[in-house]
Backbone as numpy.savetxt, mean C-alpha at the origin, in Angstrom:
# Nx Ny Nz CAx CAy CAz Cx Cy Cz
9.05 3.02 23.19 9.16 3.92 24.33 7.84 3.92 25.10
7.96 4.05 26.40 6.79 4.06 27.27 6.18 5.46 27.23
4.90 5.56 26.81 4.29 6.86 26.58 2.84 6.87 27.04
2.34 8.09 27.16 0.91 8.28 27.40 0.15 8.08 26.10
-1.00 7.42 26.19 -1.86 7.18 25.03 -3.26 7.68 25.37
-3.82 8.46 24.44 -5.16 9.02 24.64 -6.18 8.21 23.85
-7.28 7.88 24.48 -8.41 7.23 23.83 -9.67 7.99 24.18
-10.54 8.13 23.19 -11.78 8.88 23.40 -12.96 8.03 22.96
-14.06 8.21 23.66 -15.31 7.51 23.36 -16.38 8.56 23.16
-17.05 8.48 22.02 -18.10 9.45 21.70 -19.43 8.92 22.21
-20.08 9.72 23.00 -21.39 9.35 23.56 -22.47 10.20 22.91
-23.47 9.56 22.36 -24.60 10.26 21.75 -25.85 10.02 22.60
-26.45 11.10 23.05 -27.62 11.00 23.91 -28.90 11.40 23.18
-28.86 11.49 21.86 -30.05 11.84 21.10 -30.34 13.32 21.16
-31.62 13.68 21.12 -32.01 15.08 21.11 -32.27 15.57 22.53
-31.81 16.76 22.80 -32.03 17.35 24.11 -33.38 18.05 24.13
-33.64 18.77 25.24 -34.92 19.47 25.37 -35.05 20.55 24.30
-33.92 21.14 23.91 -33.94 22.20 22.91 -33.92 21.63 21.49
-34.16 20.32 21.34 -34.18 19.62 20.05 -32.89 19.83 19.27
-31.78 19.89 19.98 -30.46 19.99 19.37 -29.67 18.76 19.79
-29.13 18.07 18.80 -28.39 16.85 19.11 -27.10 17.20 19.81
-26.87 16.60 20.96 -25.68 16.88 21.75 -24.71 15.72 21.63
-23.43 16.06 21.66 -22.37 15.06 21.59 -21.38 15.33 22.71
-21.00 14.28 23.40 -20.00 14.40 24.45 -18.98 13.29 24.27
-17.77 13.59 24.63 -16.68 12.63 24.53 -16.08 12.39 25.90
-15.75 11.14 26.15 -15.05 10.77 27.37 -13.62 10.40 26.98
-12.66 10.99 27.67 -11.25 10.79 27.35 -10.61 9.92 28.43
-9.85 8.94 27.95 -9.15 8.02 28.84 -7.66 8.05 28.49
-6.83 7.96 29.51 -5.38 8.02 29.31 -4.74 6.81 29.98
-3.89 6.16 29.21 -3.17 4.99 29.72 -1.72 5.07 29.26
-0.87 4.29 29.89 0.55 4.26 29.55 0.86 2.92 28.89
1.47 3.00 27.70 1.75 1.80 26.91 3.10 1.93 26.23
3.62 0.76 25.82 4.83 0.73 25.00 4.42 0.94 23.55
4.97 1.94 22.89 4.64 2.24 21.50 5.92 2.42 20.69
5.87 1.95 19.42 7.02 2.10 18.53 7.09 3.48 17.89
5.93 4.15 17.76 5.91 5.47 17.15 5.76 6.53 18.24
6.21 7.73 17.90 6.17 8.84 18.86 4.76 9.42 18.90
4.22 9.57 20.09 2.88 10.12 20.29 3.01 11.56 20.78
2.40 12.47 20.05 2.47 13.89 20.39 1.43 14.20 21.46
1.89 14.45 22.66 0.96 14.75 23.76 0.42 16.16 23.70
0.97 17.01 22.82 0.46 18.38 22.72 -0.94 18.42 22.10
-1.34 17.35 21.43 -2.68 17.29 20.84 -3.69 16.64 21.78
-3.29 16.28 22.99 -4.22 15.67 23.94 -5.27 16.70 24.38
-6.44 16.19 24.69 -7.50 17.07 25.19 -7.16 17.56 26.60
-6.63 16.68 27.42 -6.17 17.05 28.76 -4.65 16.87 28.78
-3.93 17.96 28.68 -2.47 17.88 28.60 -1.80 17.89 29.96
-2.50 18.35 30.97 -1.90 18.43 32.30 -1.66 17.03 32.85
-0.41 16.75 33.17 -0.06 15.45 33.73 0.11 14.36 32.70
0.00 14.70 31.40 0.14 13.70 30.34 1.13 14.23 29.30
2.39 14.26 29.66 3.42 14.80 28.79 4.33 13.66 28.32
4.50 13.57 27.01 5.41 12.59 26.40 6.67 13.28 25.92
7.78 12.55 25.86 9.00 13.14 25.27 8.76 13.52 23.81
9.49 14.52 23.36 9.32 15.01 21.99 10.16 14.24 20.98
11.03 13.36 21.42 11.86 12.58 20.50 12.32 11.31 21.19
12.73 10.34 20.38 13.28 9.10 20.91 14.75 9.32 21.28
15.17 8.81 22.42 16.60 8.94 22.76 17.49 8.10 21.84
16.93 7.02 21.27 17.66 6.16 20.35 16.78 5.93 19.13
17.30 6.21 17.94 16.53 6.01 16.71 16.72 4.59 16.19
15.68 4.09 15.53 15.76 2.77 14.90 16.64 2.86 13.66
17.61 1.99 13.56 18.55 2.01 12.44 18.74 0.59 11.91
19.15 0.52 10.65 19.48 -0.75 10.01 20.95 -0.69 9.61
21.73 -1.63 10.11 23.15 -1.69 9.82 23.39 -2.77 8.77
24.09 -2.40 7.70 24.41 -3.32 6.63 25.88 -3.73 6.72
26.11 -5.01 6.53 27.48 -5.50 6.51 28.18 -4.97 5.26
29.43 -4.61 5.41 30.15 -4.03 4.27 30.37 -5.05 3.17
30.65 -6.29 3.54 30.91 -7.34 2.56 29.99 -8.53 2.86
29.13 -8.85 1.90 28.22 -9.99 2.01 28.47 -10.89 0.81
28.72 -12.17 1.06 29.04 -13.10 -0.02 28.01 -14.21 -0.07
27.68 -14.60 -1.29 26.89 -15.80 -1.56 27.81 -16.73 -2.33
28.34 -17.71 -1.61 29.37 -18.53 -2.23 30.61 -17.69 -2.49
31.17 -17.77 -3.68 32.37 -16.97 -3.98 32.06 -15.56 -4.46
30.78 -15.20 -4.57 30.41 -13.92 -5.16 29.94 -12.95 -4.08
30.27 -11.70 -4.28 29.87 -10.66 -3.34 28.59 -9.98 -3.83
27.73 -9.63 -2.89 26.48 -8.95 -3.23 26.69 -7.44 -3.24
26.14 -6.79 -4.26 26.19 -5.35 -4.32 25.20 -4.71 -3.36
25.24 -3.39 -3.28 24.36 -2.68 -2.35 22.89 -2.88 -2.68
22.56 -2.94 -3.99 21.17 -3.14 -4.38 20.68 -4.52 -3.97
21.54 -5.52 -4.05 21.15 -6.88 -3.65 20.98 -6.97 -2.14
21.81 -6.27 -1.38 21.67 -6.30 0.08 20.39 -5.62 0.53
19.93 -4.65 -0.23 18.67 -3.99 0.13 17.46 -4.88 -0.10
17.63 -5.99 -0.83 16.52 -6.90 -1.10 16.20 -7.80 0.08
17.05 -7.82 1.10 16.76 -8.60 2.31 15.77 -7.81 3.16
14.54 -8.24 3.17 13.48 -7.49 3.85 12.75 -8.31 4.90
13.06 -9.59 5.01 12.41 -10.44 6.00 13.31 -10.54 7.22
12.93 -9.86 8.29 13.75 -9.80 9.49 13.20 -10.76 10.55
14.12 -11.40 11.25 13.78 -12.30 12.35 14.24 -11.67 13.66
13.36 -11.69 14.65 13.70 -11.11 15.93 14.74 -11.97 16.65
15.65 -11.29 17.32 16.71 -11.96 18.07 16.28 -12.09 19.52
16.27 -13.30 20.02 15.97 -13.55 21.43 17.27 -13.98 22.10
17.84 -13.08 22.88 19.14 -13.32 23.48 19.00 -13.53 24.98
19.92 -14.32 25.53 19.98 -14.51 26.98 21.28 -13.96 27.56
21.98 -13.14 26.76 23.23 -12.55 27.22 22.93 -11.31 28.04
23.38 -11.31 29.27 23.14 -10.18 30.15 23.99 -8.99 29.74
23.41 -7.79 29.68 24.21 -6.61 29.31 25.20 -6.26 30.41
26.33 -5.69 30.00 27.35 -5.30 30.97 26.94 -4.05 31.75
26.17 -3.18 31.12 25.72 -1.96 31.80 24.66 -2.33 32.84
24.87 -2.03 34.11 23.88 -2.41 35.13 22.56 -1.66 35.00
22.55 -0.52 34.29 21.30 0.23 34.14 20.40 -0.35 33.06
20.93 -1.30 32.28 20.16 -1.95 31.22 19.72 -3.32 31.72
18.42 -3.59 31.63 17.88 -4.85 32.10 17.29 -5.62 30.93
17.22 -6.93 31.07 16.75 -7.78 29.98 15.59 -8.62 30.47
14.59 -8.74 29.59 13.43 -9.57 29.88 12.81 -10.02 28.57
12.66 -11.34 28.39 12.07 -11.93 27.19 12.78 -11.48 25.92
14.10 -11.37 25.98 14.88 -11.00 24.81 14.90 -9.52 24.50
14.23 -8.70 25.31 14.21 -7.25 25.12 15.11 -6.58 26.15
15.79 -5.53 25.71 16.68 -4.78 26.58 15.96 -3.51 27.03
15.76 -3.40 28.34 15.02 -2.28 28.92 15.99 -1.27 29.52
15.83 -0.01 29.11 16.58 1.09 29.70 15.66 1.79 30.69
15.55 1.21 31.88 14.65 1.75 32.89 15.12 1.26 34.26
14.55 1.86 35.29 14.91 1.47 36.66 14.17 0.22 37.11
12.93 0.07 36.65 12.11 -1.07 37.07 11.33 -1.58 35.87
11.54 -2.83 35.51 10.85 -3.40 34.35 9.34 -3.45 34.59
8.95 -3.78 35.81 7.53 -3.99 36.10 6.80 -2.68 36.38
7.53 -1.63 36.66 6.92 -0.31 36.87 7.68 0.74 36.06
7.56 0.70 34.75 8.30 1.66 33.93 7.74 3.07 34.06
8.55 4.03 33.71 8.16 5.43 33.75 8.09 5.97 32.32
7.40 7.10 32.19 7.28 7.73 30.88 8.67 8.13 30.39
8.99 7.74 29.15 10.30 8.04 28.58 11.25 6.86 28.61
10.91 5.79 29.36 11.75 4.60 29.35 11.66 3.92 27.98
12.72 3.27 27.59 12.74 2.63 26.27 13.13 1.17 26.42
12.74 0.38 25.42 13.16 -1.00 25.31 13.60 -1.25 23.87
14.59 -2.09 23.71 15.23 -2.29 22.41 15.09 -3.75 22.00
14.70 -3.94 20.74 14.58 -5.28 20.15 15.51 -5.35 18.95
16.30 -6.40 18.87 17.21 -6.60 17.75 16.61 -7.63 16.79
16.87 -7.42 15.50 16.41 -8.34 14.47 17.49 -8.44 13.40
17.46 -9.52 12.66 18.47 -9.75 11.64 17.81 -10.27 10.37
18.54 -10.14 9.26 18.12 -10.69 7.97 19.36 -11.17 7.25
19.26 -12.32 6.60 20.42 -12.87 5.90 21.43 -13.49 6.83
20.99 -14.48 7.60 21.88 -15.14 8.55 22.95 -15.93 7.81
24.14 -15.92 8.37 25.24 -16.67 7.76 24.90 -18.16 7.72
25.10 -18.76 6.56 24.80 -20.17 6.38 23.44 -20.44 5.77
22.57 -19.42 5.70 21.26 -19.62 5.08 21.38 -19.56 3.56
20.39 -20.13 2.88 20.41 -20.22 1.42 19.54 -19.12 0.82
20.05 -18.50 -0.24 19.29 -17.53 -1.01 19.55 -17.79 -2.50
18.58 -17.40 -3.32 18.70 -17.51 -4.77 18.70 -16.10 -5.35
19.71 -15.78 -6.14 19.88 -14.43 -6.67 19.95 -14.51 -8.19
19.24 -13.60 -8.84 19.30 -13.44 -10.29 19.74 -12.02 -10.58
20.88 -11.87 -11.23 21.40 -10.54 -11.53 22.53 -10.65 -12.53
23.40 -9.68 -12.49 24.54 -9.62 -13.40 25.82 -9.71 -12.60
26.71 -10.60 -13.02 27.99 -10.77 -12.35 29.00 -9.83 -12.99
29.48 -8.90 -12.19 30.39 -7.88 -12.70 31.57 -7.73 -11.74
32.74 -8.16 -12.19 33.97 -8.09 -11.37 33.80 -8.82 -10.05
33.17 -9.99 -10.11 32.98 -10.79 -8.91 31.88 -10.32 -8.00
31.09 -9.33 -8.41 30.02 -8.78 -7.59 28.70 -8.88 -8.36
27.63 -9.27 -7.66 26.30 -9.40 -8.27 25.60 -8.05 -8.19
25.30 -7.50 -9.36 24.66 -6.19 -9.47 23.42 -6.34 -10.35
22.53 -5.34 -10.38 21.34 -5.44 -11.24 21.71 -5.51 -12.71
20.94 -6.30 -13.44 21.11 -6.41 -14.89 20.23 -5.38 -15.58
20.81 -4.62 -16.48 20.07 -3.59 -17.20 19.64 -4.13 -18.55
18.32 -4.18 -18.76 17.77 -4.74 -19.99 17.88 -3.75 -21.14
17.42 -4.19 -22.31 17.46 -3.32 -23.49 16.50 -2.14 -23.36
15.49 -2.26 -22.47 14.55 -1.16 -22.24 14.98 -0.29 -21.06
16.26 -0.38 -20.69 16.83 0.42 -19.60 16.14 0.14 -18.26
15.71 -1.10 -18.06 15.11 -1.50 -16.79 16.07 -2.43 -16.06
16.23 -2.19 -14.77 17.15 -2.97 -13.97 16.43 -4.18 -13.38
17.07 -5.34 -13.51 16.49 -6.60 -13.05 17.42 -7.18 -11.99
16.87 -7.40 -10.80 17.60 -8.04 -9.72 16.59 -8.76 -8.84
16.68 -10.07 -8.78 15.75 -10.88 -8.01 16.50 -11.59 -6.90
15.88 -11.65 -5.73 16.48 -12.34 -4.59 15.36 -12.96 -3.77
15.44 -14.27 -3.58 14.45 -15.00 -2.80 15.17 -15.90 -1.81
14.68 -15.99 -0.58 15.30 -16.92 0.38 15.04 -18.37 -0.01
16.02 -19.22 0.24 15.90 -20.64 -0.09 16.54 -20.97 -1.42
16.50 -22.25 -1.75 17.07 -22.73 -3.01 15.95 -22.89 -4.04
16.08 -22.21 -5.17 15.08 -22.26 -6.24 15.80 -22.33 -7.57
15.13 -22.96 -8.53 15.67 -22.93 -9.88 15.21 -21.66 -10.59
15.67 -21.49 -11.82 15.39 -20.24 -12.53 13.91 -20.05 -12.80
13.21 -21.14 -13.15 11.78 -21.02 -13.45 10.98 -20.65 -12.20
11.35 -21.20 -11.06 10.62 -20.92 -9.83 10.77 -19.46 -9.41
11.98 -18.94 -9.45 12.17 -17.56 -8.98 11.50 -16.56 -9.92
11.49 -16.86 -11.23 10.78 -15.98 -12.15 9.27 -16.09 -11.95
8.79 -17.28 -11.60 7.36 -17.44 -11.33 6.96 -16.67 -10.08
7.81 -16.69 -9.05 7.53 -15.91 -7.85 7.44 -14.42 -8.17
8.39 -13.94 -8.96 8.41 -12.52 -9.29 7.22 -12.13 -10.15
6.85 -12.98 -11.11 5.67 -12.70 -11.93 4.41 -12.65 -11.08
4.33 -13.55 -10.09 3.15 -13.57 -9.22 3.06 -12.27 -8.41
4.17 -11.81 -7.87 4.16 -10.57 -7.10 3.83 -9.37 -7.98
4.40 -9.34 -9.18 4.10 -8.23 -10.09 2.65 -8.25 -10.54
2.10 -9.46 -10.72 0.70 -9.57 -11.13 -0.23 -9.06 -10.04
0.06 -9.40 -8.79 -0.76 -8.91 -7.68 -0.69 -7.40 -7.58
0.53 -6.85 -7.71 0.69 -5.39 -7.63 -0.03 -4.70 -8.79
0.05 -5.29 -9.99 -0.58 -4.68 -11.16 -2.10 -4.65 -11.01
-2.68 -5.78 -10.60 -4.13 -5.81 -10.44 -4.60 -4.93 -9.29
-3.76 -4.79 -8.27 -4.11 -3.87 -7.19 -4.16 -2.43 -7.67
-3.18 -2.04 -8.49 -3.18 -0.68 -9.04 -4.36 -0.48 -9.99
-4.68 -1.51 -10.78 -5.82 -1.39 -11.68 -7.13 -1.23 -10.91
-7.27 -1.97 -9.83 -8.50 -1.86 -9.03 -8.62 -0.47 -8.41
-7.51 0.04 -7.88 -7.55 1.39 -7.30 -7.89 2.42 -8.38
-7.30 2.24 -9.58 -7.62 3.16 -10.67 -9.08 3.10 -11.08
-9.65 1.87 -11.10 -11.07 1.76 -11.45 -11.95 2.41 -10.39
-11.60 2.26 -9.12 -12.39 2.89 -8.06 -12.37 4.41 -8.22
-11.21 4.97 -8.55 -11.13 6.42 -8.77 -11.97 6.84 -9.97
-11.94 6.04 -11.03 -12.77 6.36 -12.20 -14.25 6.25 -11.88
-14.61 5.27 -11.06 -16.02 5.10 -10.68 -16.54 6.32 -9.92
-15.76 6.78 -8.95 -16.19 7.97 -8.21 -16.15 9.22 -9.10
-15.26 9.22 -10.08 -15.23 10.36 -11.01 -16.50 10.41 -11.86
-16.97 9.25 -12.31 -18.21 9.22 -13.09 -19.40 9.65 -12.25
-19.39 9.28 -10.97 -20.48 9.72 -10.09 -20.47 11.25 -9.95
-19.27 11.82 -9.81 -19.17 13.27 -9.67 -19.58 13.99 -10.96
-19.34 13.35 -12.11 -19.66 13.98 -13.39 -21.05 13.60 -13.89
-21.83 12.87 -13.09 -23.14 12.40 -13.56 -24.07 13.56 -13.88
-24.04 14.61 -13.08 -24.93 15.76 -13.33 -24.60 16.43 -14.65
-23.31 16.58 -14.93 -22.90 17.20 -16.20 -23.32 16.32 -17.38
-23.13 15.00 -17.25 -23.50 14.10 -18.33 -25.01 14.06 -18.53
-25.78 14.17 -17.46 -27.24 14.24 -17.61 -27.65 15.48 -18.41
-27.02 16.59 -18.12 -27.34 17.82 -18.85 -26.99 17.68 -20.33
-25.82 17.10 -20.63 -25.43 16.92 -22.02 -26.35 15.94 -22.74
-26.78 14.88 -22.03 -27.67 13.90 -22.65 -29.04 14.50 -22.95
-29.51 15.42 -22.12 -30.79 16.07 -22.38 -30.70 17.07 -23.53
-29.53 17.67 -23.69 -29.37 18.68 -24.73 -29.15 18.06 -26.11
-28.45 16.92 -26.16 -28.08 16.33 -27.44 -28.67 14.92 -27.52
-29.59 14.74 -28.45 -30.27 13.46 -28.60 -29.30 12.38 -29.07
-28.35 12.73 -29.95 -27.40 11.76 -30.46 -26.54 11.18 -29.34
-26.21 12.00 -28.37 -25.42 11.51 -27.24 -26.25 10.64 -26.32
-27.56 10.91 -26.24 -28.42 10.17 -25.33 -28.60 8.72 -25.73
-28.52 8.43 -27.03 -28.77 7.06 -27.48 -27.62 6.13 -27.15
-26.47 6.66 -26.76 -25.33 5.81 -26.43 -25.33 5.35 -24.98
-26.27 5.81 -24.18 -26.30 5.44 -22.77 -27.57 4.63 -22.49
-27.46 3.58 -21.69 -28.65 2.78 -21.40 -29.67 3.52 -20.55
-29.20 4.47 -19.74 -30.11 5.22 -18.88 -29.60 6.66 -18.81
-30.42 7.58 -19.31 -30.00 8.99 -19.33 -29.94 9.60 -17.94
-30.50 8.92 -16.93 -30.43 9.42 -15.56 -29.13 9.06 -14.86
-28.31 8.25 -15.53 -27.00 7.86 -15.01 -27.13 7.24 -13.62
-27.76 6.08 -13.62 -27.90 5.32 -12.39 -26.58 4.63 -12.04
-26.62 3.83 -10.99 -25.40 3.16 -10.54 -24.84 2.23 -11.61
-25.71 1.49 -12.29 -25.24 0.57 -13.32 -24.58 1.32 -14.48
-25.13 2.47 -14.85 -24.53 3.26 -15.92 -23.16 3.79 -15.52
-23.02 4.22 -14.28 -21.72 4.70 -13.81 -20.69 3.58 -13.78
-21.12 2.38 -13.38 -20.20 1.24 -13.39 -19.76 0.92 -14.81
-20.71 0.94 -15.76 -20.38 0.64 -17.15 -19.40 1.66 -17.71
-19.63 2.93 -17.43 -18.74 3.97 -17.95 -17.35 3.87 -17.34
-17.27 3.60 -16.04 -15.96 3.50 -15.41 -15.18 2.30 -15.94
-15.87 1.17 -16.17 -15.20 0.00 -16.75 -14.72 0.30 -18.17
-15.53 0.98 -18.94 -15.15 1.29 -20.32 -13.94 2.21 -20.37
-13.94 3.24 -19.53 -12.79 4.15 -19.51 -11.54 3.43 -19.04
-11.69 2.54 -18.05 -10.54 1.77 -17.58 -9.99 0.87 -18.67
-10.88 0.24 -19.45 -10.42 -0.62 -20.55 -9.74 0.19 -21.64
-10.20 1.41 -21.89 -9.54 2.26 -22.88 -8.12 2.59 -22.44
-7.94 2.91 -21.16 -6.60 3.23 -20.65 -5.69 2.02 -20.75
-6.20 0.83 -20.38 -5.38 -0.38 -20.46 -5.06 -0.73 -21.90
-6.02 -0.53 -22.81 -5.78 -0.86 -24.22 -4.70 0.02 -24.84
-4.62 1.29 -24.42 -3.58 2.18 -24.93 -2.20 1.65 -24.55
-2.09 1.10 -23.32 -0.80 0.56 -22.89 -0.44 -0.73 -23.62
-1.45 -1.55 -23.96 -1.19 -2.84 -24.60 -1.07 -2.74 -26.11
-1.63 -1.72 -26.72 -1.71 -1.69 -28.18 -0.33 -1.55 -28.82
0.65 -1.04 -28.06 2.01 -0.91 -28.60 2.72 -2.26 -28.62
2.55 -3.04 -27.54 3.26 -4.32 -27.43 2.48 -5.46 -28.10
1.17 -5.49 -27.90 0.33 -6.53 -28.49 -0.89 -5.86 -29.13
-0.79 -5.51 -30.41 -1.88 -4.76 -31.05 -3.21 -5.49 -31.02
-3.19 -6.83 -31.20 -4.45 -7.57 -31.21 -5.13 -7.50 -29.84
-4.35 -7.66 -28.78 -4.92 -7.57 -27.44 -5.41 -6.17 -27.14
-4.63 -5.16 -27.52 -5.06 -3.78 -27.31 -6.31 -3.44 -28.09
-6.39 -3.93 -29.35 -7.60 -3.70 -30.14 -8.81 -4.39 -29.56
-8.61 -5.61 -29.04 -9.73 -6.32 -28.42 -10.25 -5.62 -27.18
-9.33 -5.10 -26.36 -9.75 -4.35 -25.17 -10.47 -3.06 -25.55
-9.99 -2.41 -26.61 -10.64 -1.19 -27.06 -12.05 -1.47 -27.58
-12.21 -2.58 -28.30 -13.55 -2.96 -28.78 -14.46 -3.32 -27.61
-13.90 -4.01 -26.59 -14.70 -4.34 -25.41 -15.14 -3.08 -24.67
-14.29 -2.04 -24.67 -14.67 -0.79 -24.02 -15.79 -0.09 -24.77
-15.81 -0.22 -26.10 -16.82 0.46 -26.91 -18.11 -0.35 -27.05
-18.05 -1.65 -26.78 -19.20 -2.52 -27.03 -20.47 -2.12 -26.27
-20.41 -1.69 -24.99 -21.67 -1.29 -24.33 -22.35 -0.11 -25.02
-21.56 0.85 -25.49 -22.14 2.02 -26.15 -22.67 1.64 -27.54
-21.96 0.74 -28.23 -22.45 0.29 -29.53 -23.73 -0.52 -29.39
-23.83 -1.28 -28.31 -25.05 -2.06 -28.08 -26.24 -1.14 -27.82
-26.01 -0.07 -27.06 -27.10 0.87 -26.78 -27.52 1.63 -28.03
-26.58 1.84 -28.97 -26.89 2.62 -30.17 -27.19 1.73 -31.37
-27.47 0.43 -31.13 -27.67 -0.49 -32.25 -28.90 -0.15 -33.08
-29.90 0.52 -32.48 -31.13 0.82 -33.21 -31.22 2.24 -33.69
-30.10 2.95 -33.71 -30.16 4.37 -34.09 -30.49 4.54 -35.56
-29.98 3.61 -36.40 -30.26 3.74 -37.83 -31.69 3.35 -38.15
-32.24 2.42 -37.35 -33.61 1.99 -37.62 -34.66 2.89 -37.03
-34.24 3.86 -36.25 -35.21 4.75 -35.63 -35.70 5.83 -36.58
-35.02 6.00 -37.71 -35.44 6.99 -38.70 -36.23 6.30 -39.80
-37.36 6.87 -40.19 -38.20 6.32 -41.25 -38.29 7.32 -42.39
-38.28 6.77 -43.57 -38.36 7.62 -44.75 -39.82 8.04 -44.98
-40.00 9.29 -45.23 -41.35 9.83 -45.48 -41.38 10.45 -46.87
-42.32 9.98 -47.68 -42.46 10.50 -49.05 -43.41 11.70 -49.04
């Protein structure tokens, strides 16, 4: 929809005569085609810059009632796996004279070259073109492909465009799951890292109060390297708990790796005491 768009530029002029830093913003308004609704009520200058409060036509996805791959019909879950859409570029003129077409887009406006606020343009896209090849892994039930439920009550349904053998499609899925898993692990480690930074003051106080606790840390001041070490160790402990049920040796190795920095720092604790007669 054609809407007003607000842009602001922050200008900093340093310190004024009263030694107070002043900030001024310059606001610019332009008209653009946008897919999302822009709320003009939050504009700094609302006079003369009013956008519609809703789209006259909502974006929708229409699913075919019956979709077949060869002699088999796809279930609703399999149809939802089509996520790669291709834009439709049509040269068919609309029958409605108020609708105009340009570059495959249908414009609901009086003038394509001089649109007004509130005018809309429509783009069509499709997924799963008839005659294209897809590879599906699922369960065949009454002539329909549905998700397969494993012994762990997990549903398995894979769909990839093109022709692939069983090993290839499982390799694609493993690759996607591996990327998602490592992404979640990285986000979790970042959260743990910032948590250790926030708790550094508390840990410093505990390390000063208890000598036994202090020997397990390389630096009692909890510098950046210490926070990184602690966040990695806590992350490894969490991962080891998940793995220790399925692969005990791997879980135990990760748990030992999490404890190794603290054990290395405390390696001389027994030798620090001397016997006195």
